[in-house]
Amino acid sequence: MKVAPSLLSCDFAKMGEEIVRVDKAGADLIHLDVMDGHFVPNLTIGPAIVKAVRPYTTLPFDVHLMIDYPLDYIDAFADAGADIITFHLESMSDPQTTIEKIKSRGVKPGVVIKPGTPADVVYPYLEKVDMVLVMTVEPGFGGQAFMEDMMPKVTAIKAEIQKRGLDVLVEADGGISEATAAIASKAGVDVCVSGTGIFKAKDAAEAIRILKNA
Ligand code: DX5
Ligand code: ZN
């Protein structure tokens, strides 16, 4: 699997240095969790922070929008330096319009589903996106337990992508660590997000290596 450390678990006072740390440790992408206090009951970072930390790495920025109206903020996150923008199909913005808006800014679009949302909700968008993100915790907070019962959704989405001959990555987010990575990998996850599993590990490079080889 490719590994995307989630900055949600980093030292926010040293975000730039934390990015450099996981870049050197072998990260493939940097995952940035954007929360608005409405779509999820937590507030995190906005476009100003994304822009401020952008110069610390050349790794792609994988921006995960957990906000009610993602369409209204695509320009701001594109300007801030996002390479991939994923948004929830449970949000208020029209998915088709949001995907087109992301593409129009030269950014790769992805759709995300919460644990309660069935796999087939993403099927109408598979031809139009670069990534599908399957949440393996309820979005909102880091450090929660991995929901293994989301793996059938990963497998089903992977099969549908392969059946249609598409080049779409399946990402999983939440509770992925040394203990659960093999389960995700076996189910077909291409990119795993890990926050506490990497930033709270003694050795980030070792944690990333274990996830990659799971
Ligand atoms: C949860 C976020 C995740 C989270 C992952 O809403 O989308 O990216 O930070 O953190 P861990 O790996 O600690 O579950
Ligand atoms: Zn996330």
Short mmCIF file of C-alpha atoms and ligand atoms in Angstrom, two decimals, residues 6 8-9 31 33 35 64 66 135 137-144 173-176 193-197, ligand 1:
data_model
loop_
_atom_site.label_atom_id
_atom_site.label_comp_id
_atom_site.label_asym_id
_atom_site.label_seq_id
_atom_site.Cartn_x
_atom_site.Cartn_y
_atom_site.Cartn_z
CA SER A 6 -2.72 12.23 8.49
CA LEU A 8 -4.45 15.45 12.38
CA SER A 9 -2.20 13.59 14.83
CA HIS A 31 -3.25 13.68 4.17
CA ASP A 33 -8.19 16.63 7.32
CA MET A 35 -13.40 19.81 9.34
CA HIS A 64 -9.98 15.34 2.78
CA MET A 66 -15.31 16.92 5.94
CA MET A 135 -13.89 5.68 5.89
CA VAL A 137 -14.00 5.15 11.36
CA GLU A 138 -16.76 7.75 11.79
CA PRO A 139 -15.10 10.92 10.50
CA GLY A 140 -14.23 13.61 13.03
CA PHE A 141 -11.41 12.40 15.21
CA GLY A 142 -8.11 10.56 15.06
CA GLY A 143 -7.25 7.60 17.25
CA GLN A 144 -10.45 5.60 16.83
CA ASP A 173 -8.91 6.20 6.43
CA GLY A 174 -9.14 5.63 10.16
CA GLY A 175 -7.62 3.26 12.67
CA ILE A 176 -4.94 1.93 10.35
CA VAL A 193 -4.22 6.98 5.77
CA SER A 194 -2.66 6.75 9.21
CA GLY A 195 -2.51 9.46 11.84
CA THR A 196 -1.76 8.19 15.32
CA GLY A 197 -0.16 5.04 13.86
C1 DX5 B 1 -10.85 11.10 10.70
C2 DX5 B 1 -9.79 11.51 9.71
C3 DX5 B 1 -8.61 10.60 9.65
C4 DX5 B 1 -7.88 10.44 10.95
C5 DX5 B 1 -7.07 9.20 10.93
O1 DX5 B 1 -11.96 11.89 10.52
O2 DX5 B 1 -10.33 11.57 8.42
O3 DX5 B 1 -7.73 11.01 8.61
O4 DX5 B 1 -7.06 11.52 11.25
O5 DX5 B 1 -6.42 9.09 12.17
P1 DX5 B 1 -6.08 7.69 12.81
O6 DX5 B 1 -5.10 7.01 11.91
O7 DX5 B 1 -5.50 8.07 14.13
O8 DX5 B 1 -7.35 6.92 12.91
#
